Amino acid sequence: MLNRLDPVVDTNIIPLEQALNTILADAVTSPIDVPSFANSAMDGYALRAEDVQDGVGLQLVGTSLAGHPFGGKVKAGECVRIMTGAALPLGADTVVMQENCHSEHNVVTPRGPVTAGQHVRHPAEDLAQGERVFEAGARVNARMLSVLSSLGLEQLSVYRPLRVALLSTGDELRAPGELLAPGDIYDSNRIGVQAMLGRLGMEVLDYGIIPDDPALIRQAFLKAAIEADAIITSGGVSVGDADYTKQVLEEVGHIGFWKLAIKPGKPFAFGHVGDCAFFGLPGNPVSAAVTFHLLVRPALARLAGERLAPTLTLQARALMPFKKAPGRMDFQRAFARVLPDGGLGVVSAGSQSSAVFSAMAEANCLLHLEQDRGNVAEGETVTLELIDGLYW
Ligand code: AMP
Ligand code: MG
C-alpha cells in the first residue's frame, strides 16, 4: 500500500496557534540560540568561582532579575543577587543558591563546596542557531508547539489536511435516532471512523449510509474520485450476495489487494478509484476499527506526508490462556496492567468476536499474536501495543 501511495504535495502557511495536529511540510531549523544568553538555573548569588574562600564574604553590588539584567560587571570580591532565568552578569561565572549563602549587611558568604560554573545555563545549551529541530513529516503536538514558540516562530509550512470521503454500506443500517425495522441495526462504523479521522486532523466528507445497490455505490465512488484524496467504506467486502463494494471497485477503479491473513479484518480491500485511494473496511465493527488502525492509519499518514514512528510494542505475561489458531496474525483486544513485581501482565478484554464491540471499548491494548502461533497458555510471553490515549 505504502509503495502505491504518494504524499499530497500542497502546503499551507499557517500561524502557530493553528498548527496543533498538522504535519510539517519543511524541516524546522532554529533561527536563534536557545537560551540566547547565559542565565541562572537557581535563585541565589552570581559570583566569580575564584573568589570563593571559606568564611570570606563578598560585597553585594546589585540585582539581576528575569527580564531586568544587572547593567554592571562583577569584579573581584563582589556578587550580584540573581533569580532563576535572569542573565548572568558580566564577570560572573558561577551561581550559589541562596540556601547555601549567609547574607548580612550587603555581605554574602557562601557556605559549603562551590563548583566553578555551577547552576549556569549556557547559550545554545538547548538548541543552537541553525540546528535542525524537527523533521518534515512530524505531526505537531503540544510539546512541539512549546519548542517552536521558544524559537520565536510565528508561522509554519504544513501539508494541507487530507480530504477523506466516508460511507457505510448496508441495507440493514440505520442512523441513531431512526426506528429499527426487523433485521435492522444501527450504523456504528461511520461515527467511529469519523472520530478517528477527526483526531488525525483530516477533513471528512460524510457520504452517509449507502444501500446495497451497485448503482448508488458506483455513484459515491465516482464522486469521491473527484473530491477526495481517499475514500473509506465499510461493509460489502465479504463474499455475501449483497457484497457489492469490491465488485464496484473493480468496475470503476482497480483493486490493489483484497483479503489478508489477519484476524480480525480478513476481507479488508485496498485499491484506487482514479487518483483517490480506496480503503474497504470490513463491516464488523471490531474488524473495521482494528483494520483502520493497523492498515488505513499508516496509509493515510503516507498520503498526508506524515512520517510515523514505528509502533512501540511491549512484552507482557499472559495472565490467562488465549485461544488462537495458527494461520492468521491475530490482534486480540486485551487489558494490560502492571503486576506487583513490576512486570506487565495482560488479560483478555472480553469476547474476541469481531461483532462484539463492547470488549473493544474496554481494551487498553491490542495483542500482536504471530501468524504461526497456536493457543497461548497462561504464563507465556506475548507482544502487545498500547492503544489507550491514542487517536482511537
Ligand atoms: P458485511 O461485510 O457488509 O457483510 O457486514 C458484516 C457484518 O457487519 C454484518 O453483520 C453487518 O450488519 C455489519 N455491519 C456492516 N456495516 C456496519 C456498520 N456500519 N455498523 C455496524 N455494523 C455493520
Ligand atoms: Mg453489508
Tab-separated table of C-alpha atoms and ligand atoms in Angstrom:
chain	number	residue	atom	x	y	z
A	1	MET	CA	0.000	0.000	0.000
A	2	LEU	CA	2.736	2.438	1.013
A	3	ASN	CA	4.501	1.955	-2.309
A	4	ARG	CA	1.320	2.711	-4.222
A	5	LEU	CA	0.567	5.954	-2.390
A	6	ASP	CA	2.178	9.329	-2.949
A	7	PRO	CA	2.009	12.177	-0.447
A	8	VAL	CA	-0.258	15.116	-1.116
A	9	VAL	CA	2.126	17.943	-2.011
A	10	ASP	CA	0.014	21.040	-1.332
A	11	THR	CA	1.220	23.090	1.591
A	12	ASN	CA	-0.230	25.923	3.650
A	13	ILE	CA	1.482	28.599	5.697
A	14	ILE	CA	-0.377	28.836	8.985
A	15	PRO	CA	0.077	30.660	12.290
A	16	LEU	CA	1.487	28.642	15.167
A	17	GLU	CA	-1.807	28.845	17.064
A	18	GLN	CA	-3.477	26.791	14.327
A	19	ALA	CA	-0.695	24.256	13.943
A	20	LEU	CA	-1.729	21.660	16.508
A	21	ASN	CA	-2.101	18.247	14.808
A	22	THR	CA	-0.864	19.427	11.408
A	23	ILE	CA	2.048	17.818	9.544
A	24	LEU	CA	5.239	19.812	8.993
A	25	ALA	CA	5.955	20.231	5.289
A	26	ASP	CA	9.504	21.503	5.904
A	27	ALA	CA	12.157	20.689	8.441
A	28	VAL	CA	12.449	23.346	11.140
A	29	THR	CA	15.877	24.777	11.976
A	30	SER	CA	16.421	27.099	14.881
A	31	PRO	CA	16.752	30.784	13.911
A	32	ILE	CA	18.315	31.603	17.305
A	33	ASP	CA	20.357	30.132	20.122
A	34	VAL	CA	18.194	28.822	22.959
A	35	PRO	CA	18.888	30.105	25.507
A	36	SER	CA	20.325	33.149	23.804
A	37	PHE	CA	22.259	34.367	26.874
A	38	ALA	CA	23.902	32.777	29.925
A	39	ASN	CA	21.424	32.730	32.801
A	40	SER	CA	20.875	31.354	36.240
A	41	ALA	CA	19.241	27.999	36.998
A	42	MET	CA	18.681	28.993	40.641
A	43	ASP	CA	17.657	31.833	42.919
A	44	GLY	CA	20.871	32.902	44.648
A	45	TYR	CA	24.035	34.897	44.012
A	46	ALA	CA	26.163	35.248	40.901
A	47	LEU	CA	29.891	35.459	41.576
A	48	ARG	CA	33.384	34.535	40.381
A	49	ALA	CA	34.286	30.986	41.458
A	50	GLU	CA	37.879	32.036	42.084
A	51	ASP	CA	36.696	34.455	44.810
A	52	VAL	CA	35.106	31.730	46.942
A	53	GLN	CA	37.117	31.008	50.106
A	54	ASP	CA	35.934	29.535	53.373
A	55	GLY	CA	34.349	32.192	55.548
A	56	VAL	CA	35.173	35.087	53.204
A	57	GLY	CA	32.259	37.439	52.458
A	58	LEU	CA	31.541	39.024	49.059
A	59	GLN	CA	30.202	42.536	48.564
A	60	LEU	CA	26.643	42.596	47.148
A	61	VAL	CA	26.685	45.143	44.306
A	62	GLY	CA	23.335	44.686	42.573
A	63	THR	CA	20.457	42.530	41.388
A	64	SER	CA	19.696	40.615	38.189
A	65	LEU	CA	16.018	39.690	37.772
A	66	ALA	CA	14.445	37.806	34.864
A	67	GLY	CA	13.909	40.462	32.221
A	68	HIS	CA	15.983	43.019	34.168
A	69	PRO	CA	19.691	42.240	33.791
A	70	PHE	CA	22.320	43.781	36.045
A	71	GLY	CA	23.985	46.503	33.994
A	72	GLY	CA	27.437	46.397	35.566
A	73	LYS	CA	30.234	43.904	35.864
A	74	VAL	CA	31.043	41.638	38.809
A	75	LYS	CA	34.578	42.417	39.940
A	76	ALA	CA	36.855	40.563	42.370
A	77	GLY	CA	35.262	40.177	45.809
A	78	GLU	CA	31.767	41.087	44.537
A	79	CYS	CA	28.498	39.278	43.908
A	80	VAL	CA	25.042	40.027	42.472
A	81	ARG	CA	21.676	38.820	43.712
A	82	ILE	CA	20.220	36.722	40.867
A	83	MET	CA	16.907	34.975	40.186
A	84	THR	CA	16.153	31.933	38.039
A	85	GLY	CA	16.256	32.793	34.345
A	86	ALA	CA	17.957	36.154	34.946
A	87	ALA	CA	21.018	36.989	32.831
A	88	LEU	CA	24.351	36.089	34.383
A	89	PRO	CA	26.161	39.421	34.873
A	90	LEU	CA	29.420	40.091	33.061
A	91	GLY	CA	32.375	38.897	35.099
A	92	ALA	CA	30.414	36.246	36.992
A	93	ASP	CA	30.785	32.582	36.061
A	94	THR	CA	29.023	30.741	38.877
A	95	VAL	CA	25.770	30.805	40.877
A	96	VAL	CA	25.440	29.762	44.513
A	97	MET	CA	21.882	29.027	45.590
A	98	GLN	CA	20.553	31.292	48.321
A	99	GLU	CA	20.011	28.376	50.717
A	100	ASN	CA	23.815	27.922	50.721
A	101	CYS	CA	24.677	31.547	51.496
A	102	HIS	CA	24.722	33.678	54.597
A	103	SER	CA	23.714	37.253	53.818
A	104	GLU	CA	24.059	40.193	56.198
A	105	HIS	CA	24.540	43.967	55.615
A	106	ASN	CA	25.176	43.537	51.878
A	107	VAL	CA	27.869	40.953	52.519
A	108	VAL	CA	27.220	37.427	51.220
A	109	THR	CA	29.218	34.459	52.479
A	110	PRO	CA	28.852	31.186	50.519
A	111	ARG	CA	28.806	28.036	52.596
A	112	GLY	CA	29.876	24.549	51.599
A	113	PRO	CA	31.640	23.452	48.426
A	114	VAL	CA	31.187	25.503	45.237
A	115	THR	CA	31.974	24.096	41.797
A	116	ALA	CA	33.092	26.621	39.186
A	117	GLY	CA	30.306	27.185	36.627
A	118	GLN	CA	27.565	25.600	38.699
A	119	HIS	CA	23.877	26.494	38.170
A	120	VAL	CA	24.622	28.399	34.970
A	121	ARG	CA	22.621	27.715	31.814
A	122	HIS	CA	24.825	28.352	28.816
A	123	PRO	CA	23.839	29.957	25.498
A	124	ALA	CA	22.669	27.391	22.916
A	125	GLU	CA	22.724	24.682	25.564
A	126	ASP	CA	19.210	23.664	24.449
A	127	LEU	CA	19.321	24.477	20.721
A	128	ALA	CA	21.952	26.239	18.645
A	129	GLN	CA	21.148	28.645	15.822
A	130	GLY	CA	20.929	26.643	12.579
A	131	GLU	CA	20.397	23.367	14.382
A	132	ARG	CA	17.723	21.041	12.996
A	133	VAL	CA	14.867	20.885	15.462
A	134	PHE	CA	12.081	18.931	13.718
A	135	GLU	CA	11.994	16.911	10.514
A	136	ALA	CA	9.432	17.352	7.747
A	137	GLY	CA	6.608	14.877	8.246
A	138	ALA	CA	6.374	15.361	12.002
A	139	ARG	CA	2.884	15.760	13.435
A	140	VAL	CA	2.773	18.887	15.588
A	141	ASN	CA	1.852	18.148	19.197
A	142	ALA	CA	1.587	20.363	22.276
A	143	ARG	CA	5.200	19.724	23.291
A	144	MET	CA	6.458	20.663	19.854
A	145	LEU	CA	4.363	23.840	19.902
A	146	SER	CA	6.200	24.937	23.045
A	147	VAL	CA	9.560	24.300	21.415
A	148	LEU	CA	8.550	26.090	18.194
A	149	SER	CA	7.344	29.022	20.229
A	150	SER	CA	10.640	29.145	22.157
A	151	LEU	CA	12.323	29.692	18.792
A	152	GLY	CA	10.122	32.715	18.177
A	153	LEU	CA	8.482	31.169	15.122
A	154	GLU	CA	5.089	32.622	14.215
A	155	GLN	CA	4.261	30.577	11.145
A	156	LEU	CA	4.796	27.105	9.833
A	157	SER	CA	4.610	25.441	6.465
A	158	VAL	CA	2.348	22.405	6.811
A	159	TYR	CA	0.656	19.957	4.463
A	160	ARG	CA	-2.971	20.660	3.762
A	161	PRO	CA	-5.368	18.318	5.558
A	162	LEU	CA	-6.368	15.184	3.679
A	163	ARG	CA	-9.924	15.060	2.356
A	164	VAL	CA	-11.387	11.685	3.154
A	165	ALA	CA	-14.775	10.517	1.911
A	166	LEU	CA	-16.506	8.142	4.281
A	167	LEU	CA	-19.512	5.905	3.845
A	168	SER	CA	-21.179	2.842	5.296
A	169	THR	CA	-22.805	0.284	3.049
A	170	GLY	CA	-25.692	-1.932	4.058
A	171	ASP	CA	-29.481	-2.126	3.577
A	172	GLU	CA	-29.751	-3.016	7.271
A	173	LEU	CA	-28.086	0.163	8.542
A	174	ARG	CA	-29.999	2.963	10.235
A	175	ALA	CA	-28.699	6.171	11.740
A	176	PRO	CA	-29.080	6.527	15.515
A	177	GLY	CA	-32.453	8.163	16.193
A	178	GLU	CA	-34.191	6.226	13.421
A	179	LEU	CA	-36.566	3.361	14.150
A	180	LEU	CA	-35.233	-0.144	13.599
A	181	ALA	CA	-37.362	-2.390	11.386
A	182	PRO	CA	-36.913	-6.147	11.874
A	183	GLY	CA	-33.390	-7.073	10.777
A	184	ASP	CA	-32.046	-3.529	11.025
A	185	ILE	CA	-29.078	-2.379	13.110
A	186	TYR	CA	-27.565	0.987	13.872
A	187	ASP	CA	-24.581	2.161	11.842
A	188	SER	CA	-21.694	2.256	14.288
A	189	ASN	CA	-18.679	2.231	11.998
A	190	ARG	CA	-19.106	5.622	10.402
A	191	ILE	CA	-19.125	7.677	13.559
A	192	GLY	CA	-16.146	5.778	14.971
A	193	VAL	CA	-14.050	6.188	11.826
A	194	GLN	CA	-15.145	9.804	11.540
A	195	ALA	CA	-13.895	10.410	15.085
A	196	MET	CA	-10.546	8.798	14.332
A	197	LEU	CA	-10.152	10.863	11.155
A	198	GLY	CA	-11.044	13.981	13.092
A	199	ARG	CA	-8.418	13.204	15.734
A	200	LEU	CA	-5.910	12.853	12.891
A	201	GLY	CA	-6.770	16.349	11.678
A	202	MET	CA	-8.365	15.159	8.442
A	203	GLU	CA	-11.336	16.642	6.664
A	204	VAL	CA	-14.215	14.170	6.446
A	205	LEU	CA	-16.695	14.171	3.577
A	206	ASP	CA	-19.563	12.234	5.099
A	207	TYR	CA	-21.415	10.306	2.382
A	208	GLY	CA	-23.684	8.683	4.954
A	209	ILE	CA	-25.253	5.256	4.612
A	210	ILE	CA	-25.398	3.818	1.099
A	211	PRO	CA	-27.790	0.896	0.441
A	212	ASP	CA	-26.545	-2.354	-1.079
A	213	ASP	CA	-27.185	-1.066	-4.583
A	214	PRO	CA	-24.305	-1.190	-7.072
A	215	ALA	CA	-25.547	1.923	-8.906
A	216	LEU	CA	-25.563	4.037	-5.732
A	217	ILE	CA	-22.207	2.668	-4.616
A	218	ARG	CA	-20.746	3.445	-8.034
A	219	GLN	CA	-22.084	6.987	-7.870
A	220	ALA	CA	-20.458	7.513	-4.460
A	221	PHE	CA	-17.099	6.150	-5.654
A	222	LEU	CA	-17.068	8.416	-8.697
A	223	LYS	CA	-17.943	11.417	-6.555
A	224	ALA	CA	-15.075	10.591	-4.192
A	225	ALA	CA	-12.683	10.306	-7.129
A	226	ILE	CA	-13.444	13.956	-7.922
A	227	GLU	CA	-13.484	15.496	-4.474
A	228	ALA	CA	-11.432	13.327	-2.100
A	229	ASP	CA	-7.853	12.129	-1.599
A	230	ALA	CA	-9.123	8.872	-0.147
A	231	ILE	CA	-12.373	7.023	0.312
A	232	ILE	CA	-13.131	4.720	3.207
A	233	THR	CA	-16.077	2.354	3.048
A	234	SER	CA	-17.302	-0.232	5.489
A	235	GLY	CA	-19.127	-3.449	4.702
A	236	GLY	CA	-19.773	-5.251	1.458
A	237	VAL	CA	-16.253	-6.631	1.048
A	238	SER	CA	-17.021	-10.225	2.064
A	239	VAL	CA	-18.322	-12.911	-0.256
A	240	GLY	CA	-22.044	-12.493	0.515
A	241	ASP	CA	-24.764	-11.991	-2.099
A	242	ALA	CA	-25.119	-8.285	-1.262
A	243	ASP	CA	-21.396	-7.523	-1.049
A	244	TYR	CA	-21.010	-5.082	-3.937
A	245	THR	CA	-18.181	-2.869	-2.718
A	246	LYS	CA	-15.384	-4.910	-4.216
A	247	GLN	CA	-17.314	-5.578	-7.413
A	248	VAL	CA	-17.937	-1.861	-7.993
A	249	LEU	CA	-14.318	-1.060	-7.178
A	250	GLU	CA	-13.254	-3.497	-9.907
A	251	GLU	CA	-15.631	-1.769	-12.368
A	252	VAL	CA	-14.778	1.881	-11.769
A	253	GLY	CA	-11.276	1.603	-10.309
A	254	HIS	CA	-8.856	-1.153	-9.549
A	255	ILE	CA	-8.094	-3.443	-6.668
A	256	GLY	CA	-4.597	-3.454	-5.199
A	257	PHE	CA	-5.343	-6.353	-2.939
A	258	TRP	CA	-8.243	-7.932	-1.113
A	259	LYS	CA	-8.126	-10.311	1.879
A	260	LEU	CA	-5.325	-10.514	4.384
A	261	ALA	CA	-4.121	-13.222	6.749
A	262	ILE	CA	-5.145	-11.245	9.807
A	263	LYS	CA	-7.867	-11.583	12.424
A	264	PRO	CA	-9.974	-9.567	12.743
A	265	GLY	CA	-10.103	-7.897	9.347
A	266	LYS	CA	-9.631	-10.644	6.772
A	267	PRO	CA	-11.820	-9.118	3.998
A	268	PHE	CA	-10.041	-5.724	4.002
A	269	ALA	CA	-9.696	-4.282	0.477
A	270	PHE	CA	-7.293	-1.697	-0.938
A	271	GLY	CA	-7.294	-0.035	-4.319
A	272	HIS	CA	-7.815	3.178	-6.247
A	273	VAL	CA	-10.689	4.961	-7.951
A	274	GLY	CA	-8.831	7.278	-10.284
A	275	ASP	CA	-6.296	9.073	-8.084
A	276	CYS	CA	-8.390	8.521	-4.986
A	277	ALA	CA	-7.046	5.862	-2.633
A	278	PHE	CA	-9.638	3.281	-1.668
A	279	PHE	CA	-9.829	1.508	1.683
A	280	GLY	CA	-12.605	-1.028	2.123
A	281	LEU	CA	-13.092	-1.807	5.795
A	282	PRO	CA	-14.930	-4.981	6.767
A	283	GLY	CA	-18.447	-4.408	8.093
A	284	ASN	CA	-17.986	-5.933	11.516
A	285	PRO	CA	-17.314	-3.034	13.858
A	286	VAL	CA	-14.264	-4.538	15.568
A	287	SER	CA	-12.741	-5.504	12.236
A	288	ALA	CA	-13.416	-2.023	10.886
A	289	ALA	CA	-11.723	-0.272	13.824
A	290	VAL	CA	-8.764	-2.640	14.007
A	291	THR	CA	-8.040	-2.527	10.274
A	292	PHE	CA	-8.372	1.240	10.307
A	293	HIS	CA	-5.705	1.394	12.977
A	294	LEU	CA	-3.355	-1.217	11.549
A	295	LEU	CA	-3.695	-0.516	7.824
A	296	VAL	CA	-5.543	2.679	6.980
A	297	ARG	CA	-3.826	4.891	9.528
A	298	PRO	CA	-0.301	4.243	8.139
A	299	ALA	CA	-1.579	4.567	4.569
A	300	LEU	CA	-3.298	7.886	5.298
A	301	ALA	CA	-0.136	9.049	7.046
A	302	ARG	CA	1.759	8.365	3.851
A	303	LEU	CA	-0.792	10.365	1.806
A	304	ALA	CA	-0.751	13.189	4.344
A	305	GLY	CA	3.043	13.464	4.263
A	306	GLU	CA	3.346	12.248	7.844
A	307	ARG	CA	6.273	10.136	8.939
A	308	LEU	CA	5.022	7.665	11.520
A	309	ALA	CA	7.356	6.339	14.157
A	310	PRO	CA	7.478	2.550	14.270
A	311	THR	CA	4.790	1.152	16.546
A	312	LEU	CA	6.092	0.720	20.060
A	313	THR	CA	5.347	-2.817	21.225
A	314	LEU	CA	5.829	-4.275	24.696
A	315	GLN	CA	6.228	-7.772	26.058
A	316	ALA	CA	3.758	-8.943	28.668
A	317	ARG	CA	2.913	-12.102	30.593
A	318	ALA	CA	-0.387	-13.744	29.654
A	319	LEU	CA	-2.367	-13.893	32.898
A	320	MET	CA	-4.826	-16.324	31.308
A	321	PRO	CA	-4.905	-18.589	28.248
A	322	PHE	CA	-5.741	-17.017	24.871
A	323	LYS	CA	-7.375	-19.063	22.126
A	324	LYS	CA	-5.599	-18.750	18.791
A	325	ALA	CA	-5.420	-20.873	15.642
A	326	PRO	CA	-2.260	-20.851	13.506
A	327	GLY	CA	-2.666	-19.319	10.032
A	328	ARG	CA	-3.563	-15.674	10.586
A	329	MET	CA	-1.975	-12.960	12.660
A	330	ASP	CA	-4.397	-12.185	15.468
A	331	PHE	CA	-4.901	-8.781	17.058
A	332	GLN	CA	-6.870	-9.638	20.174
A	333	ARG	CA	-8.349	-6.900	22.323
A	334	ALA	CA	-6.851	-7.048	25.778
A	335	PHE	CA	-6.210	-5.209	29.006
A	336	ALA	CA	-2.664	-4.777	30.288
A	337	ARG	CA	-1.696	-3.861	33.819
A	338	VAL	CA	1.450	-3.602	35.903
A	339	LEU	CA	1.989	-6.608	38.185
A	340	PRO	CA	3.208	-6.415	41.812
A	341	ASP	CA	6.692	-7.493	40.644
A	342	GLY	CA	6.800	-4.518	38.246
A	343	GLY	CA	6.307	-6.628	35.120
A	344	LEU	CA	3.469	-6.242	32.666
A	345	GLY	CA	0.550	-8.677	32.650
A	346	VAL	CA	-2.339	-8.960	30.212
A	347	VAL	CA	-5.861	-10.407	30.232
A	348	SER	CA	-8.474	-10.603	27.509
A	349	ALA	CA	-10.797	-7.588	27.300
A	350	GLY	CA	-13.756	-9.937	26.746
A	351	SER	CA	-15.301	-11.611	23.722
A	352	GLN	CA	-12.948	-11.789	20.744
A	353	SER	CA	-15.810	-11.989	18.262
A	354	SER	CA	-15.359	-9.333	15.603
A	355	ALA	CA	-19.034	-8.445	16.015
A	356	VAL	CA	-18.699	-7.617	19.723
A	357	PHE	CA	-17.664	-4.019	20.040
A	358	SER	CA	-18.024	-3.640	23.812
A	359	ALA	CA	-14.801	-5.578	24.536
A	360	MET	CA	-13.006	-3.250	22.167
A	361	ALA	CA	-14.040	-0.192	24.140
A	362	GLU	CA	-12.816	-1.879	27.349
A	363	ALA	CA	-9.413	-2.757	25.915
A	364	ASN	CA	-6.293	-0.723	26.527
A	365	CYS	CA	-4.091	-2.748	24.188
A	366	LEU	CA	-4.025	-4.978	21.122
A	367	LEU	CA	-2.156	-8.259	21.309
A	368	HIS	CA	0.024	-9.000	18.305
A	369	LEU	CA	-0.185	-12.795	18.158
A	370	GLU	CA	2.119	-14.170	15.494
A	371	GLN	CA	0.704	-15.840	12.383
A	372	ASP	CA	2.025	-19.336	13.097
A	373	ARG	CA	1.284	-19.291	16.791
A	374	GLY	CA	-1.352	-21.590	18.302
A	375	ASN	CA	-3.096	-21.301	21.655
A	376	VAL	CA	-1.334	-19.136	24.213
A	377	ALA	CA	-1.001	-20.737	27.651
A	378	GLU	CA	-1.137	-18.757	30.887
A	379	GLY	CA	2.357	-17.502	31.730
A	380	GLU	CA	3.582	-17.269	28.131
A	381	THR	CA	5.047	-14.012	26.866
A	382	VAL	CA	3.007	-12.066	24.329
A	383	THR	CA	3.628	-8.895	22.353
A	384	LEU	CA	1.194	-6.030	22.702
A	385	GLU	CA	0.601	-2.489	21.551
A	386	LEU	CA	-0.995	0.049	23.891
A	387	ILE	CA	-3.970	1.833	22.349
A	388	ASP	CA	-5.279	3.856	25.264
A	389	GLY	CA	-4.962	7.591	24.781
A	390	LEU	CA	-4.172	7.267	21.082
A	391	TYR	CA	-6.391	8.853	18.459
A	392	TRP	CA	-8.830	5.926	18.734
B	1	AMP	P1	-20.752	-7.032	5.504
B	1	AMP	O1	-19.275	-7.020	5.325
B	1	AMP	O2	-21.436	-5.934	4.786
B	1	AMP	O3	-21.320	-8.386	5.171
B	1	AMP	O4	-21.015	-6.797	7.054
B	1	AMP	C1	-20.552	-7.698	8.034
B	1	AMP	C2	-21.314	-7.504	9.328
B	1	AMP	O5	-21.067	-6.210	9.810
B	1	AMP	C3	-22.817	-7.610	9.191
B	1	AMP	O6	-23.311	-8.198	10.379
B	1	AMP	C4	-23.259	-6.173	9.080
B	1	AMP	O7	-24.586	-5.974	9.504
B	1	AMP	C5	-22.297	-5.493	9.996
B	1	AMP	N1	-22.072	-4.110	9.615
B	1	AMP	C6	-21.784	-3.674	8.368
B	1	AMP	N2	-21.647	-2.352	8.336
B	1	AMP	C7	-21.852	-1.930	9.605
B	1	AMP	C8	-21.851	-0.653	10.222
B	1	AMP	N3	-21.593	0.452	9.517
B	1	AMP	N4	-22.091	-0.586	11.542
B	1	AMP	C9	-22.349	-1.697	12.248
B	1	AMP	N5	-22.344	-2.920	11.735
B	1	AMP	C10	-22.113	-3.051	10.422
B	2	MG	MG	-23.229	-5.498	4.125
